[in-house]
PDB file of C-alpha atoms in Angstrom:
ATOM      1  CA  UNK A   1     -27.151 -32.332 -75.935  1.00 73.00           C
ATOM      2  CA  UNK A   2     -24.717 -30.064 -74.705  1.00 80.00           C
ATOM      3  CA  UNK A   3     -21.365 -29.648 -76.363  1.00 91.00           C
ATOM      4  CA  UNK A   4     -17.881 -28.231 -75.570  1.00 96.00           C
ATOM      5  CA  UNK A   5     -16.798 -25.882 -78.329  1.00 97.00           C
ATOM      6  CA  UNK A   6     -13.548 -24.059 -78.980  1.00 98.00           C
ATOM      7  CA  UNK A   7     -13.514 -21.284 -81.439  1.00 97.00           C
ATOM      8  CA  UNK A   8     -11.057 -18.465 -82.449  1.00 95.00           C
ATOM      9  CA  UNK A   9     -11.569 -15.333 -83.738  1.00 91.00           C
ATOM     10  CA  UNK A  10     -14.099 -14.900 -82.370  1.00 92.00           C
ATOM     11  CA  UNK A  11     -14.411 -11.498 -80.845  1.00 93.00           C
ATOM     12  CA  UNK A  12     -15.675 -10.119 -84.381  1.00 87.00           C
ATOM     13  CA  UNK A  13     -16.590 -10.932 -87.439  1.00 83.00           C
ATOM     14  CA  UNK A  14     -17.737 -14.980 -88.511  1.00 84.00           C
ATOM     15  CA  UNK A  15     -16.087 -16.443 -85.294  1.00 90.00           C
ATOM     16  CA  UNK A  16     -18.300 -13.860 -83.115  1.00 92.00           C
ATOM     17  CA  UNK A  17     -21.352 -15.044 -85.330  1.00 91.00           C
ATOM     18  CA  UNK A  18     -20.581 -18.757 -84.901  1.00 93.00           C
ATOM     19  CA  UNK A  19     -20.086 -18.263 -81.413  1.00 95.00           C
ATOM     20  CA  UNK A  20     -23.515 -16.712 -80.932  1.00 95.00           C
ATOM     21  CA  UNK A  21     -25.033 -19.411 -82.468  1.00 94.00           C
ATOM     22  CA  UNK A  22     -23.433 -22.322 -80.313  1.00 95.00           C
ATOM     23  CA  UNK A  23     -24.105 -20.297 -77.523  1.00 96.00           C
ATOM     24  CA  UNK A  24     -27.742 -20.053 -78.430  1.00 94.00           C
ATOM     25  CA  UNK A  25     -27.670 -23.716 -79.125  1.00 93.00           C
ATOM     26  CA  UNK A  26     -27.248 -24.261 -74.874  1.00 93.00           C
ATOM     27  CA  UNK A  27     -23.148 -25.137 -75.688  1.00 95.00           C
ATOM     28  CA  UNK A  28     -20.562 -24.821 -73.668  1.00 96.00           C
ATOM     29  CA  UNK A  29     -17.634 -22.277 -75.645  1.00 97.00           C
ATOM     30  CA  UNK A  30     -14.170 -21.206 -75.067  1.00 97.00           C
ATOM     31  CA  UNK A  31     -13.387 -18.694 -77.039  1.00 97.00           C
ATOM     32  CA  UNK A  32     -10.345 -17.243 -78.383  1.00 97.00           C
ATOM     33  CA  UNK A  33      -9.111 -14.099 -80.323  1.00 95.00           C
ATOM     34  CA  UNK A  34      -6.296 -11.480 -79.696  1.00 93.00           C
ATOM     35  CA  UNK A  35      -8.471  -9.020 -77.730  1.00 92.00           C
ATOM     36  CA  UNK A  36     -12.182  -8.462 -76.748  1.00 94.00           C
ATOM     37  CA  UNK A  37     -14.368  -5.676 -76.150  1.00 93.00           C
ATOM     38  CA  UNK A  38     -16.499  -5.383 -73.372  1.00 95.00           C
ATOM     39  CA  UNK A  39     -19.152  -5.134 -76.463  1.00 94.00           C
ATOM     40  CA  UNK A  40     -18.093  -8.366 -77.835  1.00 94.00           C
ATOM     41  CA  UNK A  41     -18.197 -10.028 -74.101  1.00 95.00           C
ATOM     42  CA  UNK A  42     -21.849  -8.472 -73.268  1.00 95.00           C
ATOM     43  CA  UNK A  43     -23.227  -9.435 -76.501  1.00 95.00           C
ATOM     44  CA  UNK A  44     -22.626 -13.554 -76.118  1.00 95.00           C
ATOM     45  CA  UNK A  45     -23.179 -13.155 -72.495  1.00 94.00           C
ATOM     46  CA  UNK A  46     -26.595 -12.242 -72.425  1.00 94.00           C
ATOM     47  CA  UNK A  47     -27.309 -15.145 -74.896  1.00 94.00           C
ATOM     48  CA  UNK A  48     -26.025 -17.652 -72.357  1.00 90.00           C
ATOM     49  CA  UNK A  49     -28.155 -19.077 -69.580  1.00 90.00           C
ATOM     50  CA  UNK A  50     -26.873 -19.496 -65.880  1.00 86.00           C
ATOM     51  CA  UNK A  51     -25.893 -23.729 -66.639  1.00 88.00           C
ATOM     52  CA  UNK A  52     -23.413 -22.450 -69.496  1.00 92.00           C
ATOM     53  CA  UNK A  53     -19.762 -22.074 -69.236  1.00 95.00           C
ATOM     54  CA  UNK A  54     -18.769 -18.529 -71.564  1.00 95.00           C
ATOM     55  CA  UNK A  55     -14.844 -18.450 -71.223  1.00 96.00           C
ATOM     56  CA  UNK A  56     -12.935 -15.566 -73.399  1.00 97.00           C
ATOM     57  CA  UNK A  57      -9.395 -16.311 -73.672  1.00 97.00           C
ATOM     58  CA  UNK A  58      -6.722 -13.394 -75.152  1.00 95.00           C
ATOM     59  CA  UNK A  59      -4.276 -14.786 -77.350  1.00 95.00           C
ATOM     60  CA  UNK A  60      -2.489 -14.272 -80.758  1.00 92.00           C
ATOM     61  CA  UNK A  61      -2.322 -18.152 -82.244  1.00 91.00           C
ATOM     62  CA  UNK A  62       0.938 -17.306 -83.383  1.00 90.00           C
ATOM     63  CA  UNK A  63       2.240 -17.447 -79.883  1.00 92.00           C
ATOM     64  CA  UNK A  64       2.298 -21.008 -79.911  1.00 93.00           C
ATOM     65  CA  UNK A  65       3.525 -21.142 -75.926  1.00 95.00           C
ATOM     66  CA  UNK A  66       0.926 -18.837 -74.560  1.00 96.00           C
ATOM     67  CA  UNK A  67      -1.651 -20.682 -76.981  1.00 96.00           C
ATOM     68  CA  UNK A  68      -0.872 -23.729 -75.740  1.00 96.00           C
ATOM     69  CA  UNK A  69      -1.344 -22.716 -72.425  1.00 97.00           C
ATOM     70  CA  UNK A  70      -4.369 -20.815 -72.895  1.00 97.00           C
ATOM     71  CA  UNK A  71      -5.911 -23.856 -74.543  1.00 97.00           C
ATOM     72  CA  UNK A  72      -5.289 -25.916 -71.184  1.00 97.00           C
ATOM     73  CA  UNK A  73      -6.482 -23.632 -69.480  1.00 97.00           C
ATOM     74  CA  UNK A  74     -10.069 -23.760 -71.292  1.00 97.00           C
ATOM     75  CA  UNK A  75      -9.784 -27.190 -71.367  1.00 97.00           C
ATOM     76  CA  UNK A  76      -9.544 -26.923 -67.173  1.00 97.00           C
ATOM     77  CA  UNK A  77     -12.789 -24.277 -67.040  1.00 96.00           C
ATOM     78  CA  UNK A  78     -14.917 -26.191 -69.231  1.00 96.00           C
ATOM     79  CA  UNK A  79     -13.178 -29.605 -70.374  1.00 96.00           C
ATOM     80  CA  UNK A  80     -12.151 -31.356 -73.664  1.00 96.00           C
ATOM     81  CA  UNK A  81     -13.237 -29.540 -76.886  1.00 96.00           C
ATOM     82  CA  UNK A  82     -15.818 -31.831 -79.338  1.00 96.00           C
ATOM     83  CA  UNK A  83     -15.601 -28.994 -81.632  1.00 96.00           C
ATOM     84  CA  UNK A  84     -12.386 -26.937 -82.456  1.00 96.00           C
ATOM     85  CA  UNK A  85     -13.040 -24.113 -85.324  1.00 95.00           C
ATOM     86  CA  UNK A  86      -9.793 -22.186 -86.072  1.00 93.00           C
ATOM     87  CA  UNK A  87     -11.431 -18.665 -87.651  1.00 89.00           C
ATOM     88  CA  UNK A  88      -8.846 -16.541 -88.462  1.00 84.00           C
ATOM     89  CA  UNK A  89      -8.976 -12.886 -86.511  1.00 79.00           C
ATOM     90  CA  UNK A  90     -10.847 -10.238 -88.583  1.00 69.00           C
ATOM     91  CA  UNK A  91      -8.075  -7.743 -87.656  1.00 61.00           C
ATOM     92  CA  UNK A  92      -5.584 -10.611 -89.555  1.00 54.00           C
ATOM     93  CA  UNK A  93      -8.199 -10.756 -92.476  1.00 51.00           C
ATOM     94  CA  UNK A  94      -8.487  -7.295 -93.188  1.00 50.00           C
ATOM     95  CA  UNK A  95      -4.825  -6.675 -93.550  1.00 48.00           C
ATOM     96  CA  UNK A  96      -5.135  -8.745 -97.064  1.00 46.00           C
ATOM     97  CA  UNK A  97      -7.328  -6.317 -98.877  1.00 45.00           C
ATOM     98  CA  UNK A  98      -5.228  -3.384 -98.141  1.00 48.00           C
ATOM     99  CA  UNK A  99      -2.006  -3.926 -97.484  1.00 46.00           C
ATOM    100  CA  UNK A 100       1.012  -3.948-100.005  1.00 44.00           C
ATOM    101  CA  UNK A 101       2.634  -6.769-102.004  1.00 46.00           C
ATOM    102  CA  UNK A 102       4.986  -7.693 -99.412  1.00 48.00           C
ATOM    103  CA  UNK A 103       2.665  -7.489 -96.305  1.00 50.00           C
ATOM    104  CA  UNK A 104      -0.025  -9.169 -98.140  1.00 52.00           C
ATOM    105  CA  UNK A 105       1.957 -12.556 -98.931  1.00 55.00           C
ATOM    106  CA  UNK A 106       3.067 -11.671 -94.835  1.00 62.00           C
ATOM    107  CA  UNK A 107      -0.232 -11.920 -93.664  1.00 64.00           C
ATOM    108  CA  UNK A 108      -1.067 -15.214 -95.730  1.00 69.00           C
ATOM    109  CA  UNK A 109       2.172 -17.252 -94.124  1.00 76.00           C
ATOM    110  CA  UNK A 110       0.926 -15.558 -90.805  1.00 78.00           C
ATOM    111  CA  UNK A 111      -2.286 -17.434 -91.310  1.00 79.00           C
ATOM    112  CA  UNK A 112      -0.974 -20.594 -92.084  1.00 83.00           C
ATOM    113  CA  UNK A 113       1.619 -20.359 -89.084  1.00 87.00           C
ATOM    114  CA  UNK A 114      -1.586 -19.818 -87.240  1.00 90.00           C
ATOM    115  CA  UNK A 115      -3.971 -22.586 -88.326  1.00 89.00           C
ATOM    116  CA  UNK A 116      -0.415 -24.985 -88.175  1.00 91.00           C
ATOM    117  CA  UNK A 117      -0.032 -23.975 -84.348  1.00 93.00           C
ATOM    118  CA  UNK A 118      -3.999 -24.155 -83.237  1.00 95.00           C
ATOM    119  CA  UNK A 119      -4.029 -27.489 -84.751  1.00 94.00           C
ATOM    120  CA  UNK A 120      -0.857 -28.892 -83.084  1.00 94.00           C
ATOM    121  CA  UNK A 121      -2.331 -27.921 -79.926  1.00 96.00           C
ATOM    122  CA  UNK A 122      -5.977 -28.662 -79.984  1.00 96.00           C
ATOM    123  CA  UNK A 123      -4.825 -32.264 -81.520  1.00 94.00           C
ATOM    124  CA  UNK A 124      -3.769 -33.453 -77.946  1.00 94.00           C
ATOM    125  CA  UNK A 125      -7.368 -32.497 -76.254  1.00 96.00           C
ATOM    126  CA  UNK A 126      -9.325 -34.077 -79.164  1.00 95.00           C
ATOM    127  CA  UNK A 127     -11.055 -37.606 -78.777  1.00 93.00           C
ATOM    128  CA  UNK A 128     -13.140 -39.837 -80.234  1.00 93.00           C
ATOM    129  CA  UNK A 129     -16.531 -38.085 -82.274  1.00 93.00           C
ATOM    130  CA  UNK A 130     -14.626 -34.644 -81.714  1.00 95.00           C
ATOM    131  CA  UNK A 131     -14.564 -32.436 -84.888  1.00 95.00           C
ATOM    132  CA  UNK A 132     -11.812 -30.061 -85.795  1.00 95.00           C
ATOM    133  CA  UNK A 133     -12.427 -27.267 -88.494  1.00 93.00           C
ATOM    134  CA  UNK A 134      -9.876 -24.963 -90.228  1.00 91.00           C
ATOM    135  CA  UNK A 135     -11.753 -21.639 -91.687  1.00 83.00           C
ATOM    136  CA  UNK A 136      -9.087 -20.273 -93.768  1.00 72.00           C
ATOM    137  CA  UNK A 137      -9.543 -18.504 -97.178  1.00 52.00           C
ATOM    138  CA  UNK A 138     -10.893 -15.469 -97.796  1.00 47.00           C
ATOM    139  CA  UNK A 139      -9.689 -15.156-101.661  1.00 41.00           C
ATOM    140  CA  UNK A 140     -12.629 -13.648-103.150  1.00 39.00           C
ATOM    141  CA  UNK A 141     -11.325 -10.294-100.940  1.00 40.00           C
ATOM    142  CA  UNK A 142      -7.942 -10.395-102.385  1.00 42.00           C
ATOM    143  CA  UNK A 143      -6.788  -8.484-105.190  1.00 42.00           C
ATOM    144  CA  UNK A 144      -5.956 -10.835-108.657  1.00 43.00           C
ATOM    145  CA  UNK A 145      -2.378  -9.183-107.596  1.00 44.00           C
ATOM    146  CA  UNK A 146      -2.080 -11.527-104.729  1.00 46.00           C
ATOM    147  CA  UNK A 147      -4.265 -14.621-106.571  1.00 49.00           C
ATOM    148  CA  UNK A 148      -1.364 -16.680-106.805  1.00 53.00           C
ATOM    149  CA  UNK A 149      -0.285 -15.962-103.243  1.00 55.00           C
ATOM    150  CA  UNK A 150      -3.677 -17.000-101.261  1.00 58.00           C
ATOM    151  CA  UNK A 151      -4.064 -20.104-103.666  1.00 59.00           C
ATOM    152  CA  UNK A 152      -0.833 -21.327-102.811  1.00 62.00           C
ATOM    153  CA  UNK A 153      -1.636 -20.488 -99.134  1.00 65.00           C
ATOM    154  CA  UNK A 154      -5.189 -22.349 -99.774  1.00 65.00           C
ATOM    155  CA  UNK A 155      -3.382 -25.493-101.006  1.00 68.00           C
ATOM    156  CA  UNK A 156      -0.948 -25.345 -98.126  1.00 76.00           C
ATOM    157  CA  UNK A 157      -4.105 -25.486 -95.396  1.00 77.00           C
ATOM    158  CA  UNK A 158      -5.844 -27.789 -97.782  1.00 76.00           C
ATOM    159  CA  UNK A 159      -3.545 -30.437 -98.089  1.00 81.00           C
ATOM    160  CA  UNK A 160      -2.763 -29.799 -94.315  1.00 84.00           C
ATOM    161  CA  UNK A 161      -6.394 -30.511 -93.387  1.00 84.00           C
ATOM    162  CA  UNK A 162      -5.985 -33.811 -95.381  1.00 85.00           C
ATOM    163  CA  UNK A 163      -3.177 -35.100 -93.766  1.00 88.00           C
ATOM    164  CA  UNK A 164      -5.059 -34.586 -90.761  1.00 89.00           C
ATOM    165  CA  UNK A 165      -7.785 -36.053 -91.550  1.00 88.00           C
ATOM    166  CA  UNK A 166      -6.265 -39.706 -92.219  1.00 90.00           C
ATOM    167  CA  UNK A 167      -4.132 -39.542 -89.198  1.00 91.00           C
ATOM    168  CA  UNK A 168      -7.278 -38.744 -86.620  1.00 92.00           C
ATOM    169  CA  UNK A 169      -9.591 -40.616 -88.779  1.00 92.00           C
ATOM    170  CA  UNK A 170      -8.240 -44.329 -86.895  1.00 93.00           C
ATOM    171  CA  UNK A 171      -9.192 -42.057 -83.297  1.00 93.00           C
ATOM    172  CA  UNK A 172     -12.588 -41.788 -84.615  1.00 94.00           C
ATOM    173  CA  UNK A 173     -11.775 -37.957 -84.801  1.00 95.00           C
ATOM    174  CA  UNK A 174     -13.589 -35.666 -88.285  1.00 94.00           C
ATOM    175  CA  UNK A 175     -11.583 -32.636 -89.960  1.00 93.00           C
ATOM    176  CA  UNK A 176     -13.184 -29.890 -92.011  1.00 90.00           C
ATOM    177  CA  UNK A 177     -11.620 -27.346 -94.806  1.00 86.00           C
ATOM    178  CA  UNK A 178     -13.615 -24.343 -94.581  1.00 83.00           C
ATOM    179  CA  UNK A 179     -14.068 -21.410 -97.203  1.00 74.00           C
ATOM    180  CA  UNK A 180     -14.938 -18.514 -95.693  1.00 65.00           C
ATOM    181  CA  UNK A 181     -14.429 -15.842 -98.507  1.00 52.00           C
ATOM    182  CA  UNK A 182     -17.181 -13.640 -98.030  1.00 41.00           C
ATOM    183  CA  UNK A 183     -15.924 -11.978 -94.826  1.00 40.00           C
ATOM    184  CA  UNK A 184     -15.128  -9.634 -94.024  1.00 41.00           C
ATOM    185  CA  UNK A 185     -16.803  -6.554 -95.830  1.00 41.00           C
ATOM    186  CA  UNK A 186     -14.963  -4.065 -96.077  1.00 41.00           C
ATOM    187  CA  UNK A 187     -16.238  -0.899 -95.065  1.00 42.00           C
ATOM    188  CA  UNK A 188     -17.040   2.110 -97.523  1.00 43.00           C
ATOM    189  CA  UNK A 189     -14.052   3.781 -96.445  1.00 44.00           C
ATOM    190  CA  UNK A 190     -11.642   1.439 -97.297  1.00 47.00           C
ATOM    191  CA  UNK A 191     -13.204   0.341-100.116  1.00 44.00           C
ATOM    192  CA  UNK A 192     -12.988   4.165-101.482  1.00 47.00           C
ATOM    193  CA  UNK A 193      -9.316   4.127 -99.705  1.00 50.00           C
ATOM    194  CA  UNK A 194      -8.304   0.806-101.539  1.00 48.00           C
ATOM    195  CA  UNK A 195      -6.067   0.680-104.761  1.00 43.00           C
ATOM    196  CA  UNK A 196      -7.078  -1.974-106.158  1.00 48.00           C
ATOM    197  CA  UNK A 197     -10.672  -1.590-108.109  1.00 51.00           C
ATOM    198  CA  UNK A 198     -10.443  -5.450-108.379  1.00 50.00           C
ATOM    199  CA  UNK A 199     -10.561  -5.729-104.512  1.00 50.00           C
ATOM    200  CA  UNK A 200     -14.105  -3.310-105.101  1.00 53.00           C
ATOM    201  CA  UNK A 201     -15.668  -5.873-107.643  1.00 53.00           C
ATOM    202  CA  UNK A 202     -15.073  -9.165-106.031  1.00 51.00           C
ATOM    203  CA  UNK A 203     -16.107  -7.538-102.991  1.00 53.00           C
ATOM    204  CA  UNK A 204     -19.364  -6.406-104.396  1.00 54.00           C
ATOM    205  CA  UNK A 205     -20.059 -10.064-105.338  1.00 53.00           C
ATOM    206  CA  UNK A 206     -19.703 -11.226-101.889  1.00 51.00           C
ATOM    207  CA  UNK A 207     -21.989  -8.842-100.158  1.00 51.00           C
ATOM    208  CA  UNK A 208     -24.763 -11.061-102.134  1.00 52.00           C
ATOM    209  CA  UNK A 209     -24.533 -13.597 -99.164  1.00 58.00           C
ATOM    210  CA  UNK A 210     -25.666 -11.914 -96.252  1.00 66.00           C
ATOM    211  CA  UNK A 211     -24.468 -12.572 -92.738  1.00 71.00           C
ATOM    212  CA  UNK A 212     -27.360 -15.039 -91.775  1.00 75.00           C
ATOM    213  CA  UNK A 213     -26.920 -16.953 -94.586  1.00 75.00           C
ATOM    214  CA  UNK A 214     -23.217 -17.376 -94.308  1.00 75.00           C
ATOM    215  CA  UNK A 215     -23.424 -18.698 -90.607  1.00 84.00           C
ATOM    216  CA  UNK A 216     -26.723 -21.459 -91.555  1.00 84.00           C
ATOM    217  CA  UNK A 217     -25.001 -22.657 -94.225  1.00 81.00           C
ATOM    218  CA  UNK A 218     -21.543 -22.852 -92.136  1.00 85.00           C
ATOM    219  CA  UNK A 219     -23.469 -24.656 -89.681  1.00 89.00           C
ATOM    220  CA  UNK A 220     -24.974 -26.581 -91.879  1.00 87.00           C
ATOM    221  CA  UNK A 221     -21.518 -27.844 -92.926  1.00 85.00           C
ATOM    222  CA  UNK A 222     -20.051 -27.966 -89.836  1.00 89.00           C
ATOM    223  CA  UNK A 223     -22.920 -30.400 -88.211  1.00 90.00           C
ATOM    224  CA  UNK A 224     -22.801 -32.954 -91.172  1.00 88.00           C
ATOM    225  CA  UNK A 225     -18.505 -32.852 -90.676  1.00 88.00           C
ATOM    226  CA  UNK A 226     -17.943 -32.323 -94.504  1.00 83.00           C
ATOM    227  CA  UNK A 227     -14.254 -32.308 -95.382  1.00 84.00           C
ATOM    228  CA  UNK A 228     -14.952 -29.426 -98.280  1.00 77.00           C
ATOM    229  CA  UNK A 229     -17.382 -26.364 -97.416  1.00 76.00           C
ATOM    230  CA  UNK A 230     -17.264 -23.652 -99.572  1.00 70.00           C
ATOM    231  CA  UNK A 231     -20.055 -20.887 -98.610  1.00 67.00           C
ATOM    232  CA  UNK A 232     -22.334 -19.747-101.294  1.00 61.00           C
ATOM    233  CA  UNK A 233     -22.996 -20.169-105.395  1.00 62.00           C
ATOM    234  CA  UNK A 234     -21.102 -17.278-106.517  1.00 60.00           C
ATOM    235  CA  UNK A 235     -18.036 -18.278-103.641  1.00 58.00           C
ATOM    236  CA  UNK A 236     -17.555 -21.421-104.939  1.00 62.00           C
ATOM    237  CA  UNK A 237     -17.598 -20.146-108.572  1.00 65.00           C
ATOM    238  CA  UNK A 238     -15.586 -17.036-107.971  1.00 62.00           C
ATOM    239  CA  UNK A 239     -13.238 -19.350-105.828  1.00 59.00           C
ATOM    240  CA  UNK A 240     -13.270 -22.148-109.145  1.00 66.00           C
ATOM    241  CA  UNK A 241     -12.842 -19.567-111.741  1.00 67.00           C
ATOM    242  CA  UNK A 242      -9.389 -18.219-109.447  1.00 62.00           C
ATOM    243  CA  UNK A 243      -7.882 -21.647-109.455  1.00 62.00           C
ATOM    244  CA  UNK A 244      -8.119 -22.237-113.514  1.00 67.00           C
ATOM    245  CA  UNK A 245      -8.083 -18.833-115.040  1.00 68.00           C
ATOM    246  CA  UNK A 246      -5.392 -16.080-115.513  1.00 69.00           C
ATOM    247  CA  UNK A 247      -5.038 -13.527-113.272  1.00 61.00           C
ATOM    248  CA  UNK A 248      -5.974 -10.954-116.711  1.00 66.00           C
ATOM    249  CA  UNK A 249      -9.276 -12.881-117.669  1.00 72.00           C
ATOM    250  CA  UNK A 250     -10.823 -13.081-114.246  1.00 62.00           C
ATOM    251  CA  UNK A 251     -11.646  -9.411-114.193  1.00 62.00           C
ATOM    252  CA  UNK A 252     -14.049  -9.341-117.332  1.00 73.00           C
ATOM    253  CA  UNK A 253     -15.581 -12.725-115.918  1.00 68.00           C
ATOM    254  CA  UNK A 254     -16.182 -11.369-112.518  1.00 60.00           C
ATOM    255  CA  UNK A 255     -17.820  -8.629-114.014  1.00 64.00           C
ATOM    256  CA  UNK A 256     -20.359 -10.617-115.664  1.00 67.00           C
ATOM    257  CA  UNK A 257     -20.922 -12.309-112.890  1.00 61.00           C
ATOM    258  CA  UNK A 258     -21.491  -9.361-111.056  1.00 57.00           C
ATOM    259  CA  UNK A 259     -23.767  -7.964-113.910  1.00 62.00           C
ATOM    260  CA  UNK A 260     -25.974 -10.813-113.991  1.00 60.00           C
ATOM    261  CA  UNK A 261     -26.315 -11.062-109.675  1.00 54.00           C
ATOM    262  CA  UNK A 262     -27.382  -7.250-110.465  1.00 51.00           C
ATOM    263  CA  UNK A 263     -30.378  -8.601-112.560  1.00 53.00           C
ATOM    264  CA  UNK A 264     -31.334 -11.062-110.268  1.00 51.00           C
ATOM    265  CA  UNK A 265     -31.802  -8.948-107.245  1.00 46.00           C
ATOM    266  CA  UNK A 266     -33.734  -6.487-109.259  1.00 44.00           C
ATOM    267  CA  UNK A 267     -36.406  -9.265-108.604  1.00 42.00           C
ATOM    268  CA  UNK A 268     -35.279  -9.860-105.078  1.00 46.00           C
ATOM    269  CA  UNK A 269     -36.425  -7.364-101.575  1.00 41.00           C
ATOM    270  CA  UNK A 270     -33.984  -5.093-100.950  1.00 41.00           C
ATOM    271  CA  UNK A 271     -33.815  -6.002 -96.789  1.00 44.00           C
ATOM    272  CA  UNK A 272     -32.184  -9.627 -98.061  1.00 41.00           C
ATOM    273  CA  UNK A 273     -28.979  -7.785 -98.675  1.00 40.00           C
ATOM    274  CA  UNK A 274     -28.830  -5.802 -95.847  1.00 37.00           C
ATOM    275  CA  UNK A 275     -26.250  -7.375 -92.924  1.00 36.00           C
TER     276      UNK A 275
END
């Protein structure tokens, strides 16, 4: 059966991967993000047959009056959305492994402004059996320096997504919480580049999920309409750990962690890590 499916971000990164798998699945996709290539348009092109609507829409979702009218205007090429996914832009994601104190804790309100406006004005176009998903943390890629930050940001988004949740719920209408934390890598450079040697470990331990595994078992959430998905053992222990431990204790934990996933994959081939 074909669907309708709205997803941002999604001219890199997890949103392009999701996108390429609706696409393959025969659905219908508007798709959002701040800019796309002509590499990123080719790509999900040529996975589309001739009966499928591919829309690309520029936008930044903090522009809540050019979002809004953006959104209508996918809603006119290809109708009412039965699945909105809010993935935040890689180019917004990658800022938080980098940047400094103050544009770090920036970037997280940024994202929350973000997920706040797609939501108000997806809401509107959503009806009965539709499905709404928020993909929003990405703390395993964060320094410990900026823990506190993205779980406050987490908890902002999380108890957003549950307010949601009981107001659509009477309109027959899901809502999904997404952790995402394993994207993006960073690159060699910037991992070299990068000050904090935290940022380096944690990042280490969530190259252990590769690419194809992230987007099955994102689909895999997304399709049963959980209200929690958290991607991947080591995510959701990483992501636990963060939550109840000092900021000074997760470092020699992580490291363990990271020590025994080293054993593990001694036994493993060496293509299941590759992207």
């Amino acid at each position: 059966m074909i669907r309708r499916v709205f997803i941002t971000g999604a001219n890199s990164g997890l949103g392009f991967e999701l996108a390429k798998q609706y696409i393959k699945r025969g659905d219908d996709v508007a798709l959002f993000d701040i800019r796309f290539s002509q590499q990123s348009k080719h790509a999900l092109r040529t996975l589309s047959d001739d009966s499928q609507y591919i829309e690309f829409f520029a936008v930044d979702m903090a522009d809540t009056q050019t979002l809004a009218v953006q959104v209508n205007n996918a809603v006119v090429a290809i109708g009412e959305p039965e699945v909105a996914i809010y993935c935040p832009s890689t180019k917004n994601i990658e800022s938080l492994a980098k940047h400094s104190d103050t544009n770090n804790h920036c970037s997280l309100q940024a994202n929350i402004i973000r997920t706040l406006n797609f939501s108000a004005v997806i809401r509107q176009y959503l009806t009965m059996n539709s499905h709404l998903a928020l993909i929003t943390s990405h703390a395993p890629m964060t320094p410990f320096e900026y823990v506190q930050d993205q779980r406050i940001a987490d908890d902002v988004i999380l108890n957003f997504a549950k307010t949601q949740r009981q107001e659509l719920k009477p309109d027959g209408i899901k809502v999904s919480v997404i952790y995402a934390p394993e994207t993006p890598y960073l690159s060699e450079c910037d991992q070299h580049n990068c000050a904090h040697t935290n940022t380096k470990i944690i990042n280490k331990v969530s190259r252990y999920l590769t690419q194809d595994c992230r987007v099955t078992r994102l689909m895999r959430g997304l399709d049963k309409q959980k209200f929690m998905v958290i991607l991947g053992f080591q995510s959701r222990l990483s992501y636990s750990l963060s939550r109840y431990l000092p900021a000074w204790m997760m470092t020699p934990v992580m490291k363990r962690i990271i020590k025994h996933s080293n054993k593990n994959n001694m036994l493993r081939s060496p293509n299941e890590h590759t992207r």
